[in-house]
Amino acid sequence: MALTIQDIKKTIIAGENEDAVAIAGTLINRGVKPEEIIVHGVTKAMEYLDKKCTIRDFCLLELMLAGRAAMDVIDCLYAEGTAKDDLLFDTDPYPRKKIILGTIKGDIHEIGRNIFSMVMRSHGYQVIDMGKDVDPADLVMTAMDNQADFIGISSLITTTIPHVREVRRLAEDKGFRAVKIIAGGAALQQSNPEYLNVDHVADTAFDGLHYIRSI
Ligand code: B12
């Protein structure tokens, strides 16, 4: 039977990273778009695990293995032309828009941030991904040092919201007003830009891409 995106979802849930990557490769060769695999495969797998792993029954190992499988699939989907770190901004002969990205202080979730990072790189943007648990002041400092066009903030933990709200003030205190701030991740997407003190709150990585393209 022909493989489908459902098979990616199943293998990610089962934590079978090698199978998930092999299926992703087969689907891509058949012309399936990476976006479809992300939306209907990777994201659906994580939503399923959210429902399954409740506060009472938090299956850490299962989530870690699924998380690894999801990250491997993302790496495979956006492997070509997406260097892990775009630190050589000044040597680029064709300057592109720059994004400084991080999962905010207090949060270690990184699957969604990685998806956004890969999506932006694969669409020609320069991304410095500062990783997880990033201090808001470091995010702003790196954005200023690199004269970035955008700061991207990811968070899945609601208690981090005060740190998210700090970013704009820190940037303005340094006189860095031109930068646009965009937030995403499950904890932030239920909120609005005014409350979070950002320019845009993205529902998905692709919504983030569309917003940035519209600027
Ligand atoms: C996998 C997972 C984990 C894994 C993370 C593995 C990893 N390497 O990232 C592990 C097991 C480590 C983990 C740990 C914890 N987790 Co957890 N985890 C999840 C789970 C099930 C899925 C998260 C995920 O990857 N989703 C899939 C991705 C693709 O979705 P996403 O991040 O939203 O990203 C999409 C968009 O939002 C967007 N996006 C994301 N970031 C950005 C940024 C920008 C700029 C843009 C434009 C777009 C964008 O792009 C993506 C694609 O469209 C969620 C449940 C859920 N529904 O989110 C709980 C969840 C987030 N975890 C939760 C909790 C509580 C924890 C722990 C605190 C548990 C504990 N007691 O230790 C710890 C975290 C400790 C810490 N300080 O951070 C809670 C958070 C509750 C809350 N609202 O505060 C959730 C919601 C589970 C629940 N229902 O209670 N977790």
PDB file of C-alpha atoms and ligand atoms in Angstrom:
ATOM      1  CA  MET A   1       0.000   0.000   0.000  1.00  0.00           C
ATOM      2  CA  ALA A   2       1.302   3.487  -0.857  1.00  0.00           C
ATOM      3  CA  LEU A   3       2.713   5.519   2.026  1.00  0.00           C
ATOM      4  CA  THR A   4       0.800   8.616   3.115  1.00  0.00           C
ATOM      5  CA  ILE A   5       1.211  11.554   5.501  1.00  0.00           C
ATOM      6  CA  GLN A   6      -0.756   9.481   8.037  1.00  0.00           C
ATOM      7  CA  ASP A   7       2.229   7.099   8.139  1.00  0.00           C
ATOM      8  CA  ILE A   8       4.518  10.000   9.092  1.00  0.00           C
ATOM      9  CA  LYS A   9       2.109  10.906  11.894  1.00  0.00           C
ATOM     10  CA  LYS A  10       2.043   7.306  13.132  1.00  0.00           C
ATOM     11  CA  THR A  11       5.830   6.839  13.078  1.00  0.00           C
ATOM     12  CA  ILE A  12       6.435  10.165  14.861  1.00  0.00           C
ATOM     13  CA  ILE A  13       3.935   9.189  17.570  1.00  0.00           C
ATOM     14  CA  ALA A  14       5.727   5.842  17.903  1.00  0.00           C
ATOM     15  CA  GLY A  15       9.085   7.663  18.139  1.00  0.00           C
ATOM     16  CA  GLU A  16      10.448   5.761  15.129  1.00  0.00           C
ATOM     17  CA  ASN A  17      12.676   8.511  13.788  1.00  0.00           C
ATOM     18  CA  GLU A  18      14.435   6.552  11.029  1.00  0.00           C
ATOM     19  CA  ASP A  19      11.145   5.277   9.590  1.00  0.00           C
ATOM     20  CA  ALA A  20       9.597   8.747   9.822  1.00  0.00           C
ATOM     21  CA  VAL A  21      12.529  10.274   7.908  1.00  0.00           C
ATOM     22  CA  ALA A  22      12.439   7.507   5.263  1.00  0.00           C
ATOM     23  CA  ILE A  23       8.700   8.046   4.700  1.00  0.00           C
ATOM     24  CA  ALA A  24       9.174  11.827   4.513  1.00  0.00           C
ATOM     25  CA  GLY A  25      11.850  11.282   1.834  1.00  0.00           C
ATOM     26  CA  THR A  26       9.544   9.010  -0.183  1.00  0.00           C
ATOM     27  CA  LEU A  27       6.672  11.500  -0.031  1.00  0.00           C
ATOM     28  CA  ILE A  28       8.900  14.425  -1.047  1.00  0.00           C
ATOM     29  CA  ASN A  29      10.155  12.416  -4.041  1.00  0.00           C
ATOM     30  CA  ARG A  30       6.528  11.833  -4.970  1.00  0.00           C
ATOM     31  CA  GLY A  31       5.944  15.592  -5.010  1.00  0.00           C
ATOM     32  CA  VAL A  32       4.250  16.097  -1.632  1.00  0.00           C
ATOM     33  CA  LYS A  33       5.018  19.612  -0.318  1.00  0.00           C
ATOM     34  CA  PRO A  34       6.993  20.006   2.965  1.00  0.00           C
ATOM     35  CA  GLU A  35       4.205  22.322   4.214  1.00  0.00           C
ATOM     36  CA  GLU A  36       1.648  19.498   3.914  1.00  0.00           C
ATOM     37  CA  ILE A  37       3.900  17.125   5.852  1.00  0.00           C
ATOM     38  CA  ILE A  38       4.397  19.713   8.602  1.00  0.00           C
ATOM     39  CA  VAL A  39       0.728  20.667   8.936  1.00  0.00           C
ATOM     40  CA  HIS A  40      -0.886  17.233   8.531  1.00  0.00           C
ATOM     41  CA  GLY A  41       1.939  15.012   9.810  1.00  0.00           C
ATOM     42  CA  VAL A  42       4.310  16.609  12.331  1.00  0.00           C
ATOM     43  CA  THR A  43       1.847  19.026  13.952  1.00  0.00           C
ATOM     44  CA  LYS A  44      -0.991  16.468  14.084  1.00  0.00           C
ATOM     45  CA  ALA A  45       1.308  13.922  15.747  1.00  0.00           C
ATOM     46  CA  MET A  46       2.217  16.398  18.490  1.00  0.00           C
ATOM     47  CA  GLU A  47      -1.457  17.390  18.955  1.00  0.00           C
ATOM     48  CA  TYR A  48      -2.330  13.720  19.377  1.00  0.00           C
ATOM     49  CA  LEU A  49       0.367  13.310  22.038  1.00  0.00           C
ATOM     50  CA  ASP A  50      -0.898  16.395  23.845  1.00  0.00           C
ATOM     51  CA  LYS A  51      -4.331  14.785  24.224  1.00  0.00           C
ATOM     52  CA  LYS A  52      -2.823  11.470  25.231  1.00  0.00           C
ATOM     53  CA  CYS A  53      -0.309  12.764  27.780  1.00  0.00           C
ATOM     54  CA  THR A  54      -2.333  14.530  30.428  1.00  0.00           C
ATOM     55  CA  ILE A  55      -1.084  16.293  33.558  1.00  0.00           C
ATOM     56  CA  ARG A  56      -1.899  13.090  35.496  1.00  0.00           C
ATOM     57  CA  ASP A  57      -0.215  10.843  32.966  1.00  0.00           C
ATOM     58  CA  PHE A  58       2.771  12.726  31.493  1.00  0.00           C
ATOM     59  CA  CYS A  59       4.727  10.254  29.357  1.00  0.00           C
ATOM     60  CA  LEU A  60       8.101  11.980  29.154  1.00  0.00           C
ATOM     61  CA  LEU A  61      10.050   9.285  27.290  1.00  0.00           C
ATOM     62  CA  GLU A  62       7.342   8.930  24.674  1.00  0.00           C
ATOM     63  CA  LEU A  63       7.294  12.702  24.135  1.00  0.00           C
ATOM     64  CA  MET A  64      11.092  12.924  23.927  1.00  0.00           C
ATOM     65  CA  LEU A  65      11.261  10.140  21.318  1.00  0.00           C
ATOM     66  CA  ALA A  66       8.404  11.676  19.340  1.00  0.00           C
ATOM     67  CA  GLY A  67      10.113  15.068  19.612  1.00  0.00           C
ATOM     68  CA  ARG A  68      13.340  13.612  18.214  1.00  0.00           C
ATOM     69  CA  ALA A  69      11.463  11.981  15.333  1.00  0.00           C
ATOM     70  CA  ALA A  70       9.671  15.281  14.577  1.00  0.00           C
ATOM     71  CA  MET A  71      12.981  17.199  14.557  1.00  0.00           C
ATOM     72  CA  ASP A  72      14.620  14.630  12.270  1.00  0.00           C
ATOM     73  CA  VAL A  73      11.729  14.901   9.813  1.00  0.00           C
ATOM     74  CA  ILE A  74      11.980  18.721   9.841  1.00  0.00           C
ATOM     75  CA  ASP A  75      15.746  18.508   9.213  1.00  0.00           C
ATOM     76  CA  CYS A  76      15.133  16.124   6.318  1.00  0.00           C
ATOM     77  CA  LEU A  77      12.393  18.296   4.759  1.00  0.00           C
ATOM     78  CA  TYR A  78      14.482  21.437   4.755  1.00  0.00           C
ATOM     79  CA  ALA A  79      17.953  19.918   4.441  1.00  0.00           C
ATOM     80  CA  GLU A  80      19.064  21.550   1.215  1.00  0.00           C
ATOM     81  CA  GLY A  81      20.208  25.142   1.232  1.00  0.00           C
ATOM     82  CA  THR A  82      19.328  25.665   4.886  1.00  0.00           C
ATOM     83  CA  ALA A  83      22.553  26.064   6.824  1.00  0.00           C
ATOM     84  CA  LYS A  84      22.027  25.547  10.557  1.00  0.00           C
ATOM     85  CA  ASP A  85      23.497  28.928  11.430  1.00  0.00           C
ATOM     86  CA  ASP A  86      23.462  31.980   9.230  1.00  0.00           C
ATOM     87  CA  LEU A  87      26.111  33.859  11.145  1.00  0.00           C
ATOM     88  CA  LEU A  88      28.047  35.240   8.185  1.00  0.00           C
ATOM     89  CA  PHE A  89      25.604  38.014   7.417  1.00  0.00           C
ATOM     90  CA  ASP A  90      28.226  40.552   6.411  1.00  0.00           C
ATOM     91  CA  THR A  91      29.836  38.330   3.797  1.00  0.00           C
ATOM     92  CA  ASP A  92      26.582  37.644   1.956  1.00  0.00           C
ATOM     93  CA  PRO A  93      26.820  39.289  -1.472  1.00  0.00           C
ATOM     94  CA  TYR A  94      23.014  39.634  -1.690  1.00  0.00           C
ATOM     95  CA  PRO A  95      21.808  40.919   1.678  1.00  0.00           C
ATOM     96  CA  ARG A  96      18.589  39.239   2.716  1.00  0.00           C
ATOM     97  CA  LYS A  97      16.141  40.054   5.515  1.00  0.00           C
ATOM     98  CA  LYS A  98      17.458  38.959   8.907  1.00  0.00           C
ATOM     99  CA  ILE A  99      15.596  37.275  11.731  1.00  0.00           C
ATOM    100  CA  ILE A 100      16.826  36.660  15.251  1.00  0.00           C
ATOM    101  CA  LEU A 101      14.888  33.790  16.752  1.00  0.00           C
ATOM    102  CA  GLY A 102      14.642  32.121  20.135  1.00  0.00           C
ATOM    103  CA  THR A 103      12.455  30.187  22.531  1.00  0.00           C
ATOM    104  CA  ILE A 104      12.069  32.665  25.379  1.00  0.00           C
ATOM    105  CA  LYS A 105      13.540  32.322  28.876  1.00  0.00           C
ATOM    106  CA  GLY A 106      11.785  29.672  30.984  1.00  0.00           C
ATOM    107  CA  ASP A 107      10.829  27.474  28.052  1.00  0.00           C
ATOM    108  CA  ILE A 108      12.716  24.581  26.458  1.00  0.00           C
ATOM    109  CA  HIS A 109      10.236  23.517  23.741  1.00  0.00           C
ATOM    110  CA  GLU A 110      11.875  23.721  20.342  1.00  0.00           C
ATOM    111  CA  ILE A 111      10.050  21.736  17.699  1.00  0.00           C
ATOM    112  CA  GLY A 112       7.846  24.630  16.570  1.00  0.00           C
ATOM    113  CA  ARG A 113      10.739  27.097  16.632  1.00  0.00           C
ATOM    114  CA  ASN A 114      12.800  24.736  14.499  1.00  0.00           C
ATOM    115  CA  ILE A 115       9.979  24.454  11.999  1.00  0.00           C
ATOM    116  CA  PHE A 116       9.704  28.243  11.733  1.00  0.00           C
ATOM    117  CA  SER A 117      13.480  28.574  11.427  1.00  0.00           C
ATOM    118  CA  MET A 118      13.669  25.995   8.640  1.00  0.00           C
ATOM    119  CA  VAL A 119      10.676  27.449   6.805  1.00  0.00           C
ATOM    120  CA  MET A 120      12.226  30.928   6.813  1.00  0.00           C
ATOM    121  CA  ARG A 121      15.656  29.676   5.718  1.00  0.00           C
ATOM    122  CA  SER A 122      14.161  27.638   2.926  1.00  0.00           C
ATOM    123  CA  HIS A 123      12.436  30.822   1.714  1.00  0.00           C
ATOM    124  CA  GLY A 124      15.719  32.740   1.550  1.00  0.00           C
ATOM    125  CA  TYR A 125      15.737  34.582   4.882  1.00  0.00           C
ATOM    126  CA  GLN A 126      18.785  34.732   7.146  1.00  0.00           C
ATOM    127  CA  VAL A 127      18.110  33.289  10.575  1.00  0.00           C
ATOM    128  CA  ILE A 128      20.188  33.336  13.737  1.00  0.00           C
ATOM    129  CA  ASP A 129      18.537  30.730  15.911  1.00  0.00           C
ATOM    130  CA  MET A 130      19.555  31.409  19.512  1.00  0.00           C
ATOM    131  CA  GLY A 131      18.004  28.174  20.749  1.00  0.00           C
ATOM    132  CA  LYS A 132      15.891  27.685  23.866  1.00  0.00           C
ATOM    133  CA  ASP A 133      15.569  29.433  27.237  1.00  0.00           C
ATOM    134  CA  VAL A 134      16.863  32.703  25.754  1.00  0.00           C
ATOM    135  CA  ASP A 135      17.059  35.798  27.923  1.00  0.00           C
ATOM    136  CA  PRO A 136      15.047  38.682  26.380  1.00  0.00           C
ATOM    137  CA  ALA A 137      18.026  41.052  26.773  1.00  0.00           C
ATOM    138  CA  ASP A 138      20.280  38.652  24.809  1.00  0.00           C
ATOM    139  CA  LEU A 139      17.676  38.394  22.078  1.00  0.00           C
ATOM    140  CA  VAL A 140      17.532  42.188  21.740  1.00  0.00           C
ATOM    141  CA  MET A 141      21.324  42.611  21.935  1.00  0.00           C
ATOM    142  CA  THR A 142      21.904  40.035  19.182  1.00  0.00           C
ATOM    143  CA  ALA A 143      19.213  41.657  17.041  1.00  0.00           C
ATOM    144  CA  MET A 144      20.874  45.070  17.460  1.00  0.00           C
ATOM    145  CA  ASP A 145      24.395  43.772  16.809  1.00  0.00           C
ATOM    146  CA  ASN A 146      23.200  42.230  13.549  1.00  0.00           C
ATOM    147  CA  GLN A 147      20.793  45.051  12.635  1.00  0.00           C
ATOM    148  CA  ALA A 148      18.081  42.439  12.263  1.00  0.00           C
ATOM    149  CA  ASP A 149      14.777  43.209  10.564  1.00  0.00           C
ATOM    150  CA  PHE A 150      12.769  40.847  12.783  1.00  0.00           C
ATOM    151  CA  ILE A 151      12.857  39.259  16.219  1.00  0.00           C
ATOM    152  CA  GLY A 152      10.964  35.959  16.412  1.00  0.00           C
ATOM    153  CA  ILE A 153       9.870  34.734  19.840  1.00  0.00           C
ATOM    154  CA  SER A 154       8.589  31.229  20.481  1.00  0.00           C
ATOM    155  CA  SER A 155       6.877  29.980  23.627  1.00  0.00           C
ATOM    156  CA  LEU A 156       4.669  27.087  24.683  1.00  0.00           C
ATOM    157  CA  ILE A 157       4.635  27.842  28.393  1.00  0.00           C
ATOM    158  CA  THR A 158       2.188  30.483  29.592  1.00  0.00           C
ATOM    159  CA  THR A 159       4.338  31.583  32.542  1.00  0.00           C
ATOM    160  CA  THR A 160       6.898  33.021  30.107  1.00  0.00           C
ATOM    161  CA  ILE A 161       4.519  35.726  28.863  1.00  0.00           C
ATOM    162  CA  PRO A 162       6.063  38.496  31.058  1.00  0.00           C
ATOM    163  CA  HIS A 163       9.420  37.838  29.315  1.00  0.00           C
ATOM    164  CA  VAL A 164       7.761  38.065  25.913  1.00  0.00           C
ATOM    165  CA  ARG A 165       6.204  41.411  26.820  1.00  0.00           C
ATOM    166  CA  GLU A 166       9.631  42.726  27.914  1.00  0.00           C
ATOM    167  CA  VAL A 167      11.266  42.407  24.496  1.00  0.00           C
ATOM    168  CA  ARG A 168       9.752  45.537  22.929  1.00  0.00           C
ATOM    169  CA  ARG A 169      10.603  47.698  25.948  1.00  0.00           C
ATOM    170  CA  LEU A 170      14.207  46.460  25.992  1.00  0.00           C
ATOM    171  CA  ALA A 171      14.550  47.216  22.274  1.00  0.00           C
ATOM    172  CA  GLU A 172      13.023  50.690  22.650  1.00  0.00           C
ATOM    173  CA  ASP A 173      15.219  51.487  25.652  1.00  0.00           C
ATOM    174  CA  LYS A 174      18.214  50.905  23.360  1.00  0.00           C
ATOM    175  CA  GLY A 175      16.677  53.088  20.656  1.00  0.00           C
ATOM    176  CA  PHE A 176      16.148  50.055  18.419  1.00  0.00           C
ATOM    177  CA  ARG A 177      12.681  50.855  17.121  1.00  0.00           C
ATOM    178  CA  ALA A 178      12.752  49.677  13.519  1.00  0.00           C
ATOM    179  CA  VAL A 179      12.741  45.982  14.365  1.00  0.00           C
ATOM    180  CA  LYS A 180       9.443  44.105  13.982  1.00  0.00           C
ATOM    181  CA  ILE A 181       8.633  41.562  16.668  1.00  0.00           C
ATOM    182  CA  ILE A 182       6.721  38.414  15.850  1.00  0.00           C
ATOM    183  CA  ALA A 183       5.553  35.800  18.354  1.00  0.00           C
ATOM    184  CA  GLY A 184       4.425  32.198  17.910  1.00  0.00           C
ATOM    185  CA  GLY A 185       3.954  28.903  19.718  1.00  0.00           C
ATOM    186  CA  ALA A 186       0.994  27.343  21.480  1.00  0.00           C
ATOM    187  CA  ALA A 187       1.139  29.582  24.587  1.00  0.00           C
ATOM    188  CA  LEU A 188       1.241  32.813  22.607  1.00  0.00           C
ATOM    189  CA  GLN A 189      -1.061  32.171  19.702  1.00  0.00           C
ATOM    190  CA  GLN A 190      -4.146  32.457  21.920  1.00  0.00           C
ATOM    191  CA  SER A 191      -3.082  35.961  22.890  1.00  0.00           C
ATOM    192  CA  ASN A 192      -3.095  39.201  20.900  1.00  0.00           C
ATOM    193  CA  PRO A 193      -0.288  41.510  19.713  1.00  0.00           C
ATOM    194  CA  GLU A 194      -1.334  44.384  21.994  1.00  0.00           C
ATOM    195  CA  TYR A 195      -1.151  42.239  25.135  1.00  0.00           C
ATOM    196  CA  LEU A 196       2.141  40.601  24.167  1.00  0.00           C
ATOM    197  CA  ASN A 197       3.573  43.951  23.027  1.00  0.00           C
ATOM    198  CA  VAL A 198       4.589  42.548  19.625  1.00  0.00           C
ATOM    199  CA  ASP A 199       3.728  43.374  16.010  1.00  0.00           C
ATOM    200  CA  HIS A 200       2.212  40.043  15.069  1.00  0.00           C
ATOM    201  CA  VAL A 201       1.145  36.783  16.696  1.00  0.00           C
ATOM    202  CA  ALA A 202       1.420  33.884  14.251  1.00  0.00           C
ATOM    203  CA  ASP A 203      -0.971  30.927  14.275  1.00  0.00           C
ATOM    204  CA  THR A 204       1.523  28.769  12.424  1.00  0.00           C
ATOM    205  CA  ALA A 205       5.052  28.972  11.026  1.00  0.00           C
ATOM    206  CA  PHE A 206       3.528  29.619   7.595  1.00  0.00           C
ATOM    207  CA  ASP A 207       1.382  32.445   8.935  1.00  0.00           C
ATOM    208  CA  GLY A 208       4.664  33.917  10.258  1.00  0.00           C
ATOM    209  CA  LEU A 209       6.222  33.610   6.810  1.00  0.00           C
ATOM    210  CA  HIS A 210       3.240  35.365   5.187  1.00  0.00           C
ATOM    211  CA  TYR A 211       3.356  38.210   7.706  1.00  0.00           C
ATOM    212  CA  ILE A 212       7.097  38.746   7.208  1.00  0.00           C
ATOM    213  CA  ARG A 213       6.674  38.663   3.444  1.00  0.00           C
ATOM    214  CA  SER A 214       3.974  41.316   3.700  1.00  0.00           C
ATOM    215  CA  ILE A 215       6.345  43.809   5.383  1.00  0.00           C
TER     216      ILE A 215
HETATM  217  C1  B12 B   1       6.542  17.705  22.919  1.00  0.00           C
HETATM  218  C2  B12 B   1       6.232  18.438  24.204  1.00  0.00           C
HETATM  219  C3  B12 B   1       7.230  18.477  25.181  1.00  0.00           C
HETATM  220  C4  B12 B   1       8.649  17.932  24.950  1.00  0.00           C
HETATM  221  C5  B12 B   1       9.443  18.997  24.149  1.00  0.00           C
HETATM  222  C6  B12 B   1      10.454  18.369  23.194  1.00  0.00           C
HETATM  223  C7  B12 B   1      11.162  19.429  22.373  1.00  0.00           C
HETATM  224  N1  B12 B   1      12.379  19.080  21.985  1.00  0.00           N
HETATM  225  O1  B12 B   1      10.687  20.524  22.070  1.00  0.00           O
HETATM  226  C8  B12 B   1       9.161  17.758  26.410  1.00  0.00           C
HETATM  227  C9  B12 B   1       8.838  16.375  26.890  1.00  0.00           C
HETATM  228  C10 B12 B   1      10.644  18.029  26.637  1.00  0.00           C
HETATM  229  C11 B12 B   1       8.248  18.751  27.149  1.00  0.00           C
HETATM  230  C12 B12 B   1       8.549  19.289  28.378  1.00  0.00           C
HETATM  231  C13 B12 B   1       7.674  20.081  29.115  1.00  0.00           C
HETATM  232  N2  B12 B   1       6.411  20.408  28.814  1.00  0.00           N
HETATM  233 CO1  B12 B   1       5.669  20.080  27.068  1.00  0.00          CO
HETATM  234  N3  B12 B   1       4.678  19.639  25.588  1.00  0.00           N
HETATM  235  C14 B12 B   1       4.936  19.050  24.424  1.00  0.00           C
HETATM  236  C15 B12 B   1       3.696  18.991  23.501  1.00  0.00           C
HETATM  237  C16 B12 B   1       3.021  17.630  23.639  1.00  0.00           C
HETATM  238  C17 B12 B   1       3.937  19.268  22.040  1.00  0.00           C
HETATM  239  C18 B12 B   1       4.715  20.568  21.741  1.00  0.00           C
HETATM  240  C19 B12 B   1       5.047  20.628  20.265  1.00  0.00           C
HETATM  241  O2  B12 B   1       6.159  20.340  19.875  1.00  0.00           O
HETATM  242  N4  B12 B   1       4.042  20.937  19.419  1.00  0.00           N
HETATM  243  C20 B12 B   1       4.167  20.878  17.959  1.00  0.00           C
HETATM  244  C21 B12 B   1       4.730  22.187  17.413  1.00  0.00           C
HETATM  245  C22 B12 B   1       4.915  22.037  15.903  1.00  0.00           C
HETATM  246  O3  B12 B   1       3.755  23.205  17.685  1.00  0.00           O
HETATM  247  P1  B12 B   1       4.165  24.688  18.143  1.00  0.00           P
HETATM  248  O4  B12 B   1       5.342  24.694  19.004  1.00  0.00           O
HETATM  249  O5  B12 B   1       2.944  25.397  18.585  1.00  0.00           O
HETATM  250  O6  B12 B   1       4.694  25.351  16.770  1.00  0.00           O
HETATM  251  C23 B12 B   1       3.899  25.666  15.641  1.00  0.00           C
HETATM  252  C24 B12 B   1       3.396  27.114  15.663  1.00  0.00           C
HETATM  253  O7  B12 B   1       2.978  27.522  16.945  1.00  0.00           O
HETATM  254  C25 B12 B   1       4.559  27.893  15.082  1.00  0.00           C
HETATM  255  N5  B12 B   1       5.568  28.517  15.964  1.00  0.00           N
HETATM  256  C26 B12 B   1       6.178  28.050  17.063  1.00  0.00           C
HETATM  257  N6  B12 B   1       7.065  28.936  17.517  1.00  0.00           N
HETATM  258  C27 B12 B   1       7.042  30.001  16.682  1.00  0.00           C
HETATM  259  C28 B12 B   1       7.745  31.199  16.672  1.00  0.00           C
HETATM  260  C29 B12 B   1       7.488  32.132  15.693  1.00  0.00           C
HETATM  261  C30 B12 B   1       8.231  33.427  15.691  1.00  0.00           C
HETATM  262  C31 B12 B   1       6.510  31.870  14.686  1.00  0.00           C
HETATM  263  C32 B12 B   1       6.222  32.865  13.637  1.00  0.00           C
HETATM  264  C33 B12 B   1       5.806  30.664  14.688  1.00  0.00           C
HETATM  265  C34 B12 B   1       6.080  29.739  15.680  1.00  0.00           C
HETATM  266  O8  B12 B   1       5.259  26.990  14.242  1.00  0.00           O
HETATM  267  C35 B12 B   1       4.876  25.644  14.461  1.00  0.00           C
HETATM  268  C36 B12 B   1       4.312  25.071  13.177  1.00  0.00           C
HETATM  269  O9  B12 B   1       3.238  25.830  12.705  1.00  0.00           O
HETATM  270  C37 B12 B   1       2.851  20.159  24.127  1.00  0.00           C
HETATM  271  C38 B12 B   1       1.343  20.156  23.834  1.00  0.00           C
HETATM  272  C39 B12 B   1       0.924  21.233  22.828  1.00  0.00           C
HETATM  273  N7  B12 B   1      -0.297  21.164  22.385  1.00  0.00           N
HETATM  274  O10 B12 B   1       1.650  22.130  22.472  1.00  0.00           O
HETATM  275  C40 B12 B   1       3.234  20.093  25.595  1.00  0.00           C
HETATM  276  C41 B12 B   1       3.162  21.371  26.489  1.00  0.00           C
HETATM  277  C42 B12 B   1       3.575  22.589  25.650  1.00  0.00           C
HETATM  278  N8  B12 B   1       4.108  21.103  27.551  1.00  0.00           N
HETATM  279  C43 B12 B   1       3.694  21.548  28.672  1.00  0.00           C
HETATM  280  C44 B12 B   1       4.441  21.445  29.880  1.00  0.00           C
HETATM  281  C45 B12 B   1       3.731  21.898  31.134  1.00  0.00           C
HETATM  282  C46 B12 B   1       5.767  20.959  29.884  1.00  0.00           C
HETATM  283  C47 B12 B   1       6.712  20.882  31.082  1.00  0.00           C
HETATM  284  C48 B12 B   1       6.688  22.123  31.980  1.00  0.00           C
HETATM  285  C49 B12 B   1       6.355  19.595  31.847  1.00  0.00           C
HETATM  286  C50 B12 B   1       7.066  19.405  33.161  1.00  0.00           C
HETATM  287  N9  B12 B   1       6.254  19.417  34.201  1.00  0.00           N
HETATM  288  O11 B12 B   1       8.268  19.283  33.200  1.00  0.00           O
HETATM  289  C51 B12 B   1       8.086  20.684  30.398  1.00  0.00           C
HETATM  290  C52 B12 B   1       8.777  22.020  29.990  1.00  0.00           C
HETATM  291  C53 B12 B   1       9.804  22.569  30.892  1.00  0.00           C
HETATM  292  C54 B12 B   1      10.216  23.961  30.405  1.00  0.00           C
HETATM  293  N10 B12 B   1      10.729  24.757  31.295  1.00  0.00           N
HETATM  294  O12 B12 B   1      10.091  24.336  29.264  1.00  0.00           O
HETATM  295  C55 B12 B   1       2.319  22.219  28.588  1.00  0.00           C
HETATM  296  C56 B12 B   1       2.389  23.753  28.665  1.00  0.00           C
HETATM  297  C57 B12 B   1       1.233  24.335  29.451  1.00  0.00           C
HETATM  298  C58 B12 B   1       1.242  25.833  29.383  1.00  0.00           C
HETATM  299  N11 B12 B   1       0.419  26.398  28.520  1.00  0.00           N
HETATM  300  O13 B12 B   1       1.954  26.500  30.064  1.00  0.00           O
HETATM  301  C59 B12 B   1       1.772  21.617  27.234  1.00  0.00           C
HETATM  302  C60 B12 B   1       0.782  22.547  26.486  1.00  0.00           C
HETATM  303  C61 B12 B   1       1.087  20.259  27.594  1.00  0.00           C
HETATM  304  C62 B12 B   1      -0.190  20.436  28.404  1.00  0.00           C
HETATM  305  N12 B12 B   1      -1.347  20.356  27.764  1.00  0.00           N
HETATM  306  O14 B12 B   1      -0.129  20.648  29.589  1.00  0.00           O
HETATM  307  N13 B12 B   1       7.139  18.994  26.461  1.00  0.00           N
END
